[in-house]
Short mmCIF file of C-alpha atoms in Angstrom, two decimals:
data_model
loop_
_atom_site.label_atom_id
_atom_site.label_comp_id
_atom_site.label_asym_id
_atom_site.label_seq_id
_atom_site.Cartn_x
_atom_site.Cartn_y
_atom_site.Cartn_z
CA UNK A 28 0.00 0.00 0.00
CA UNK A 29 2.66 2.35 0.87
CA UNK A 30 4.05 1.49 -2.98
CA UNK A 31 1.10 2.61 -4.77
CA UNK A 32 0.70 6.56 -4.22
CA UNK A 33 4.24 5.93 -6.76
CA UNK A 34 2.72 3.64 -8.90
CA UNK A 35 -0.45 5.12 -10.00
CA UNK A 36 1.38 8.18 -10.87
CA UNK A 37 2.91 6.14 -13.45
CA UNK A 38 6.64 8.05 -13.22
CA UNK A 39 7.99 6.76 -10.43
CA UNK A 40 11.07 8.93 -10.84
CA UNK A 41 8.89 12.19 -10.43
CA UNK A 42 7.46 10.99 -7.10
CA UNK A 43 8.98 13.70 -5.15
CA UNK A 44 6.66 16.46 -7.12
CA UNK A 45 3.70 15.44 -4.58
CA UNK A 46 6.24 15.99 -1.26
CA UNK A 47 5.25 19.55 -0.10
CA UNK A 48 8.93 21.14 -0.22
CA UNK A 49 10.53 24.71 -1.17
CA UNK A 50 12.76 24.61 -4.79
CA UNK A 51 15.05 26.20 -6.88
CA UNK A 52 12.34 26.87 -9.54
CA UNK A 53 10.12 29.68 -7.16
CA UNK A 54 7.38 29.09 -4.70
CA UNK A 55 6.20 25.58 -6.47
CA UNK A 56 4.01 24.16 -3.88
CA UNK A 57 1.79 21.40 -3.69
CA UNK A 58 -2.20 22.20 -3.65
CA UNK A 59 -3.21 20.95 -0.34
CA UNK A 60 -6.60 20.91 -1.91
CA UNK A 61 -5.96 17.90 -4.22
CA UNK A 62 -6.81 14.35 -3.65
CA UNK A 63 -4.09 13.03 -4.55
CA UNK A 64 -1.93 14.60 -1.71
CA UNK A 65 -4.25 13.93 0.68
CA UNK A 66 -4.07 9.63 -0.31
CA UNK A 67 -0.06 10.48 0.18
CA UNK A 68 0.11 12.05 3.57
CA UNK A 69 -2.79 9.26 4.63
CA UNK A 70 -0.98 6.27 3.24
CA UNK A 71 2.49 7.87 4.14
CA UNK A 72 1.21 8.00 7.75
CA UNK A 73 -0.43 4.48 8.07
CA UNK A 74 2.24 3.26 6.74
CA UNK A 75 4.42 4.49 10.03
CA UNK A 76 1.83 3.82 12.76
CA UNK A 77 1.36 0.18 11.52
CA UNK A 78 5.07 -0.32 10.83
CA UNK A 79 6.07 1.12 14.69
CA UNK A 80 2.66 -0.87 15.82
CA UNK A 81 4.08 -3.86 14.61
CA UNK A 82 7.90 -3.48 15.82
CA UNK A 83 6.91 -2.56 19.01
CA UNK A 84 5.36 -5.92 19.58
CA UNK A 85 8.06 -7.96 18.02
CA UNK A 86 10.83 -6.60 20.84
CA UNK A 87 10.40 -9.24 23.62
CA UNK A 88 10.51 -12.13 20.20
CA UNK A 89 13.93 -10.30 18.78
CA UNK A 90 15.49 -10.92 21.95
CA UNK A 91 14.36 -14.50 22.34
CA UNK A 92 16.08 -14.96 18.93
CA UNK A 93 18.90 -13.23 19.98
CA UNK A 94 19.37 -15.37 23.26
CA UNK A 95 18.58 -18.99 21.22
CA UNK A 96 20.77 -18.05 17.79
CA UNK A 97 24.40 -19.45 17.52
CA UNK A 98 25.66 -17.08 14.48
CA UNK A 99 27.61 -13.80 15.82
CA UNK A 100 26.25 -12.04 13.08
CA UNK A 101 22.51 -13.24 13.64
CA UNK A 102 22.60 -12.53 17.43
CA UNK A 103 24.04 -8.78 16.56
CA UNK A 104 21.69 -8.37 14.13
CA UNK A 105 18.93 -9.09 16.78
CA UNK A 106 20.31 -7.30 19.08
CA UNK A 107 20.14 -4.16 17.59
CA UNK A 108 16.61 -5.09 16.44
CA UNK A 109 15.74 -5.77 20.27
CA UNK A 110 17.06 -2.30 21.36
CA UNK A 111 18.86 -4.59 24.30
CA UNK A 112 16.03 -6.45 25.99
CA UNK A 113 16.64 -7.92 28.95
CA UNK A 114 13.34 -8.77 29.92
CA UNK A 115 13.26 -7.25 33.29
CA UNK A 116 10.27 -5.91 35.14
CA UNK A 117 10.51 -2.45 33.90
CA UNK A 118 11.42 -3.57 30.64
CA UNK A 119 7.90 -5.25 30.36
CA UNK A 120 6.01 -2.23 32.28
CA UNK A 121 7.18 -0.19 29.60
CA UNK A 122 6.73 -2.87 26.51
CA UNK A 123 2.55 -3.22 27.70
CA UNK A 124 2.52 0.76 27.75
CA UNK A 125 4.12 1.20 24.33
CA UNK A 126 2.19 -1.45 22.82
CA UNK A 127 -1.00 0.01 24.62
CA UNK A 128 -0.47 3.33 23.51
CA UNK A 129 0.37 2.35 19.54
CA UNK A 130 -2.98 0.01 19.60
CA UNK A 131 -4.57 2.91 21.17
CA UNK A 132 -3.60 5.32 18.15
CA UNK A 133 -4.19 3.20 15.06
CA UNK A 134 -7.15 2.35 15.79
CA UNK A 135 -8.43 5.55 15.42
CA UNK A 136 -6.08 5.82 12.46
CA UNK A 137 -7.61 3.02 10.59
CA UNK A 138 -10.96 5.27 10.75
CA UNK A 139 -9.31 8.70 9.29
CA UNK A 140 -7.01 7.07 6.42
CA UNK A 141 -9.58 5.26 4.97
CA UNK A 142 -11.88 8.06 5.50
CA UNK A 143 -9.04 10.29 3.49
CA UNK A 144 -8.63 7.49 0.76
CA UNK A 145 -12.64 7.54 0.78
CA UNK A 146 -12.55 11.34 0.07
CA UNK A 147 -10.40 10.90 -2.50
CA UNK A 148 -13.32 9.43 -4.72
CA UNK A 149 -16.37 11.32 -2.79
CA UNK A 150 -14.85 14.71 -3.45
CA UNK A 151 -14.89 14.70 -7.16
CA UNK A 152 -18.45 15.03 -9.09
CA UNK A 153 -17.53 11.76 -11.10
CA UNK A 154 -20.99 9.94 -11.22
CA UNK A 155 -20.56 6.74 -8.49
CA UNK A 156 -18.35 8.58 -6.77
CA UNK A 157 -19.53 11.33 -5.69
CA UNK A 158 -21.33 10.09 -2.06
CA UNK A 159 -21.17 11.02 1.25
CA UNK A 160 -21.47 7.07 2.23
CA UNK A 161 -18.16 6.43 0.93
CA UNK A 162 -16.04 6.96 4.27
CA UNK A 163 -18.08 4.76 6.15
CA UNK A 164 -18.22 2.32 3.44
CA UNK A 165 -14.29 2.11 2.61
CA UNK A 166 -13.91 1.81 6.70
CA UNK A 167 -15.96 -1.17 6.96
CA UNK A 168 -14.63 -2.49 3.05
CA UNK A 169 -11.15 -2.39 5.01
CA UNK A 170 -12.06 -4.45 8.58
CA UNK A 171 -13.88 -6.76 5.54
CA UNK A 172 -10.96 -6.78 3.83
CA UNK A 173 -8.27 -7.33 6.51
CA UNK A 174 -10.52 -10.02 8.60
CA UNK A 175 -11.09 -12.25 5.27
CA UNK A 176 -7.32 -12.28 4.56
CA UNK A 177 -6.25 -12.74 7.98
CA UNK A 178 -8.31 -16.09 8.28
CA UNK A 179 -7.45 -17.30 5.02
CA UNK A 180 -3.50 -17.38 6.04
CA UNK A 181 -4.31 -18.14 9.65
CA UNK A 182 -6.20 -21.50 7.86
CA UNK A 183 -2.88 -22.25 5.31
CA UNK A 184 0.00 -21.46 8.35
CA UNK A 185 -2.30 -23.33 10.85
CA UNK A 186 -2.44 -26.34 8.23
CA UNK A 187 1.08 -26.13 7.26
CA UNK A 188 2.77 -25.61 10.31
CA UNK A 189 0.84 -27.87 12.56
CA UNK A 190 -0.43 -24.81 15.10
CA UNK A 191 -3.67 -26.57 15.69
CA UNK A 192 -3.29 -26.29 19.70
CA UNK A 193 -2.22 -22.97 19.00
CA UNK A 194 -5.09 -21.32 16.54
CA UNK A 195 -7.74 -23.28 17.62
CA UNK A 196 -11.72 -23.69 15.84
CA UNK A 197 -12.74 -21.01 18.10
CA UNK A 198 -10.15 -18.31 16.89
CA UNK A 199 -11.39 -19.52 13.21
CA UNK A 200 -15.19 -18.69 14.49
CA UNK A 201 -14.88 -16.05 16.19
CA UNK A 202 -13.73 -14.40 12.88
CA UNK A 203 -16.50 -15.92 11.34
CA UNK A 204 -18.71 -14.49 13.42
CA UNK A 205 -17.41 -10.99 12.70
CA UNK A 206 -17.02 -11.72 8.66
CA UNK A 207 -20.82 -12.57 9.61
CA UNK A 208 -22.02 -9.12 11.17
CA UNK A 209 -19.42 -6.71 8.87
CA UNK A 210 -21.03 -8.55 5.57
CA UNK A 211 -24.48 -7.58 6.97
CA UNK A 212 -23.11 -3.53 6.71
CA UNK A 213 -21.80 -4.08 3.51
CA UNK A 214 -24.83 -5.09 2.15
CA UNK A 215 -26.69 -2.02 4.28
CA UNK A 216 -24.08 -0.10 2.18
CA UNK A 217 -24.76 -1.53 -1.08
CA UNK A 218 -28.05 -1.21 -0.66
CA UNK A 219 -27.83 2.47 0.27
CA UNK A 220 -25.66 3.18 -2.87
CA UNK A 221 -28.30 1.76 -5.15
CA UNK A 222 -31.21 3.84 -3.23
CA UNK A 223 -29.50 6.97 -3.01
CA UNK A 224 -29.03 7.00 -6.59
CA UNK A 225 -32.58 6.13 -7.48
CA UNK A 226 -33.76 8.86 -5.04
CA UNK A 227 -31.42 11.05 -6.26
CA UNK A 228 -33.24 11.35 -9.76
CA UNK A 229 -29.91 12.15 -11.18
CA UNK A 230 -30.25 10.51 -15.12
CA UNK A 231 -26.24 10.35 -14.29
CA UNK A 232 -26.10 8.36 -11.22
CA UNK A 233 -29.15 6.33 -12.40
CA UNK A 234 -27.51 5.41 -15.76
CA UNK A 235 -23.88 3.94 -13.43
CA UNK A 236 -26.08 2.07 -11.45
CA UNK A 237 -28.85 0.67 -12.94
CA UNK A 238 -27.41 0.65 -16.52
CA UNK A 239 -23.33 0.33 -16.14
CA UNK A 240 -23.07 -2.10 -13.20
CA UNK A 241 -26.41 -3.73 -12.96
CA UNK A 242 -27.12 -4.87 -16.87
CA UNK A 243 -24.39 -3.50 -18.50
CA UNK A 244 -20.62 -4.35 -19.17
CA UNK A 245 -19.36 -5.05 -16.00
CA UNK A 246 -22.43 -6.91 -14.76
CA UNK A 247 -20.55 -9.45 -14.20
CA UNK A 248 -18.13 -8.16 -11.91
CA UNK A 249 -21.19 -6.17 -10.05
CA UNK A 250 -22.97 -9.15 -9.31
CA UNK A 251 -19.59 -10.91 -8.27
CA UNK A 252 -19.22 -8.48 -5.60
CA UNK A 253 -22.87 -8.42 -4.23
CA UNK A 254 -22.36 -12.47 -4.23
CA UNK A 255 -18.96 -12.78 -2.73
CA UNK A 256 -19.73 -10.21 -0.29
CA UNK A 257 -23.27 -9.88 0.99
CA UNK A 258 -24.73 -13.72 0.35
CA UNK A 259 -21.85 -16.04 0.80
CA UNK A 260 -20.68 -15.10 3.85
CA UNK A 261 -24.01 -15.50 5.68
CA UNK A 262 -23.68 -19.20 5.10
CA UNK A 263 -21.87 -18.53 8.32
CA UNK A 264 -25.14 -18.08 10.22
CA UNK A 265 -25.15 -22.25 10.24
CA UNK A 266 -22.84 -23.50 12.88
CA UNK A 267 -21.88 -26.38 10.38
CA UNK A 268 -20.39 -24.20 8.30
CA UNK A 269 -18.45 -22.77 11.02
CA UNK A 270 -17.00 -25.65 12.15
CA UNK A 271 -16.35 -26.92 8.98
CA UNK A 272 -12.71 -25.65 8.31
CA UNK A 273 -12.50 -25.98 4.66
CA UNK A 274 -15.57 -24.14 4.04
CA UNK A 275 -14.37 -21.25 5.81
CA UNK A 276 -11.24 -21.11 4.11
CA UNK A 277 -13.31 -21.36 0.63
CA UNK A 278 -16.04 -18.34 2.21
CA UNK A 279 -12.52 -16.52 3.03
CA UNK A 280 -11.41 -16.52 -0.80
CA UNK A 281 -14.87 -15.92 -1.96
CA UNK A 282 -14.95 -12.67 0.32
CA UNK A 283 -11.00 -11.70 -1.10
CA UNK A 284 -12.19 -12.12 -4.24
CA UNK A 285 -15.49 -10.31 -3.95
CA UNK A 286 -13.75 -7.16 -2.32
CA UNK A 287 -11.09 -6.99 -5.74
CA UNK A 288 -14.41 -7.24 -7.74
CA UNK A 289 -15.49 -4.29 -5.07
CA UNK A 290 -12.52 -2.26 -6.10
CA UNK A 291 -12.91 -2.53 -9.36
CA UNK A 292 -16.29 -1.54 -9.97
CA UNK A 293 -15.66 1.47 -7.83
CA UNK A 294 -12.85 2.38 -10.35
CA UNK A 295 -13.82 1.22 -13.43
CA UNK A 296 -17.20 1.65 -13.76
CA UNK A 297 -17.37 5.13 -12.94
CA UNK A 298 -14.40 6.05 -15.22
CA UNK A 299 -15.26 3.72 -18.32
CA UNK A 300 -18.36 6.14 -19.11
CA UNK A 301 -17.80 9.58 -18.40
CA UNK A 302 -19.34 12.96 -19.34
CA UNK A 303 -18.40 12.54 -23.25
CA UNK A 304 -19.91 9.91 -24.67
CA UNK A 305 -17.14 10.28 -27.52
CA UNK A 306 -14.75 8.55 -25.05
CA UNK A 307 -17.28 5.60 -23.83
CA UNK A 308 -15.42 2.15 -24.01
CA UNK A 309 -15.58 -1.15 -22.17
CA UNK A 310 -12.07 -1.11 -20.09
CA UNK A 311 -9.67 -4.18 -21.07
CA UNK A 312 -6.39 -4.42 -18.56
CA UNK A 313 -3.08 -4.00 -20.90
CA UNK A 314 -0.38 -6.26 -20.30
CA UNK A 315 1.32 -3.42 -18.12
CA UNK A 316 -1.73 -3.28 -15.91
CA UNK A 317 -1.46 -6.90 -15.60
CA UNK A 318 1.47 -7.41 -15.08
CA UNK A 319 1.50 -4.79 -12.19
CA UNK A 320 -1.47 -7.10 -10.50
CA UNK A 321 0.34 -9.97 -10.86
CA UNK A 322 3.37 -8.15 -9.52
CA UNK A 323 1.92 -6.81 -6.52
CA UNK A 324 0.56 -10.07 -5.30
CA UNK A 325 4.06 -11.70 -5.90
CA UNK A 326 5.77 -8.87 -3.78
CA UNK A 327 2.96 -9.44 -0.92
CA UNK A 328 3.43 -13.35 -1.00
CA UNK A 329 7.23 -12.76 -0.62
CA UNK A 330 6.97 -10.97 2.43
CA UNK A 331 4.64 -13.12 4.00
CA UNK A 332 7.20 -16.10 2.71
CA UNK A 333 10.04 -13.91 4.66
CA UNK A 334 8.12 -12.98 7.59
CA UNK A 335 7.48 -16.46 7.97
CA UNK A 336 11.22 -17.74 7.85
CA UNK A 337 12.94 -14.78 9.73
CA UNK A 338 10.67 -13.94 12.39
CA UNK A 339 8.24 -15.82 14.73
CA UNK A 340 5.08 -16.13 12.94
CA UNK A 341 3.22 -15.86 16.67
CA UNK A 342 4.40 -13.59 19.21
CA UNK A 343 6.17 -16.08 21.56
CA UNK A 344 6.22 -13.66 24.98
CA UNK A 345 2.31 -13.51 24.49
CA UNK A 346 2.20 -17.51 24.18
CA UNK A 347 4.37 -17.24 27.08
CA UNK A 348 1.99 -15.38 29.28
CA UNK A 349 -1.47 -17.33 27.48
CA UNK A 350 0.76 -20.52 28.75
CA UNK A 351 1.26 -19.47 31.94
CA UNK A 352 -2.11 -18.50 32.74
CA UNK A 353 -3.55 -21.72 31.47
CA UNK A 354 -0.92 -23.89 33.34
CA UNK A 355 -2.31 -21.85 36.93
CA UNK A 356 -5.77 -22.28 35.78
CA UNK A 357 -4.84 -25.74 35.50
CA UNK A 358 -2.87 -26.32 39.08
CA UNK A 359 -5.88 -24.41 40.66
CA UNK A 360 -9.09 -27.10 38.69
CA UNK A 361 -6.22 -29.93 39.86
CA UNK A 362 -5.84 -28.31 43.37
CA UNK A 363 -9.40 -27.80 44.00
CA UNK A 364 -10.74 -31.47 43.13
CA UNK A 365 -7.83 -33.07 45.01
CA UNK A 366 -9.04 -31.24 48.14
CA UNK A 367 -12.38 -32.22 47.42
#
């Protein structure tokens, strides 16, 4: 994500034109009123938080590395990476404040950037775009999003890496649970989109909708989306289904692939038919566009692939703690019937 504000400019090597910064050539500033510098500064920024949100909780697990590793250059590698853990009291008073503090401030960040993003589209008069329910909607598109792609690797590394004690059925429905209720508000939203423009009595919004997306050329990929994201996933009403752990990880890919369709009927739709009807075409990817897909799905597998064979793929002082509390649970249940 943090890529993209560079790609869709499509001249990477001009990326520092949307940086507001003084030059050589006269007062050149960026317009603080366009879109596009707003997506930078919100990507730019969620970028950080979720970066320092995520380091912050791999500390303790750096220096457990550190401590187990027999390579010099692994363990000082580590150790820089672990700031010098030692584990001591005051070490972990500070780690839970840290890491309560950063969960504490991008959560609330989640809400604004994709609010931003959501502006991006919502502040231009581009028929399908222009709504006020687009914030919202991209908020709850994202927690869609990020839940259905979080259980469908927490299914593969669970399978793969035998972690069955570790993420157990009820982990895999409690997400299902919340896929359950945040596909209910998407299809509030949908719904919504399709009223407002009917109420609207705009020929413009009217003709996207009920012409474009609903009968027209990208039918298809409407109805996709509208399947993969607002009827599939309430097959996890049925506790079967729940239980059932290879249909959840087939609802999973049914809900990543409805929320691509998602994106690109936002896009597409709205930009394939414009004001001139001179310029009306049905949109075919070119190879570059393609290839750029296909890239960007290679680049994310990768550094799942790496995060998975550098770093823990579980935070190991949390299992730690989990552990610990389960063993005194435990001694106390073992305890309490032996006295009986």
């Amino acid at each position: 994500a943090g890529m993209f504000p560079l790609i869709h400019m499509g001249r990477i090597w001009d990326g520092f034109f949307i940086m507001p910064y003084p030059n050589t050539r006269g007062p050149i500033w960026d317009n603080f009123n366009s879109p596009l510098f707003w997506d930078v500064v919100a990507i730019s920024t969620y970028l950080t938080a979720s970066f320092l949100f995520w380091y912050v909780g791999m500390v303790p697990d750096f220096a457990s590395i550190r401590e187990r590793t027999t390579s010099k250059i692994k363990k000082r590698i580590y150790g820089i990476l672990s700031f010098g853990w030692l584990g001591s009291a005051r070490g972990w008073l500070r780690f839970e404040t840290a890491a309560l503090l950063m969960g504490g401030l991008t959560a609330p960040l989640v809400v604004s950037v994709h609010s931003i993003v959501a502006m991006d589209f919502s502040a231009g008069i581009v028929p399908g775009w222009h709504s006020t329910i687009f914030p919202p909607f991209f908020v709850v598109g994202a927690i869609f999003s990020g839940f259905a792609m979080v259980l469908t690797l927490m299914i593969i590394v669970r399978k793969v890496y035998k972690y069955e004690e570790y993420v157990t059925r009820r982990h895999l429905d409690a997400i299902a649970r919340v896929l359950t209720f945040v596909s209910l508000i998407m299809a509030v939203a949908y719904v919504s989109e399709i009223f407002i423009a009917w109420y609207s009595n705009s020929p413009y919004e009217m003709y996207v909708f009920f012409k474009n997306r609903a009968v027209g050329d990208y039918a298809f990929e409407f109805w996709a989306m509208i399947t993969c994201n607002a009827i599939i996933p309430q097959l996890f009403w049925f506790k079967k289904i729940r239980k059932n752990i290879t249909m959840v990880f087939i609802i999973s890919i049914f809900i990543n692939i409805g929320m691509w369709f998602e994106r690109f009927v936002i896009v597409v739709t709205s930009l394939s038919k414009t004001w001139l009807p001179s310029t009306w075409h049905s949109y075919t990817p070119t190879p570059t566009e393609i290839a750029i897909f296909v890239g960007t799905l290679g680049f994310f597998i990768m550094g799942i692939l790496m995060f998975l064979r550098f770093l823990p793929m579980m935070a190991v002082s949390e299992l730690k703690g989990v552990l610990k509390e389960t063993s005194t649970v435990t001694e106390n249940i073992e305890n309490t019937e032996n006295h009986e």
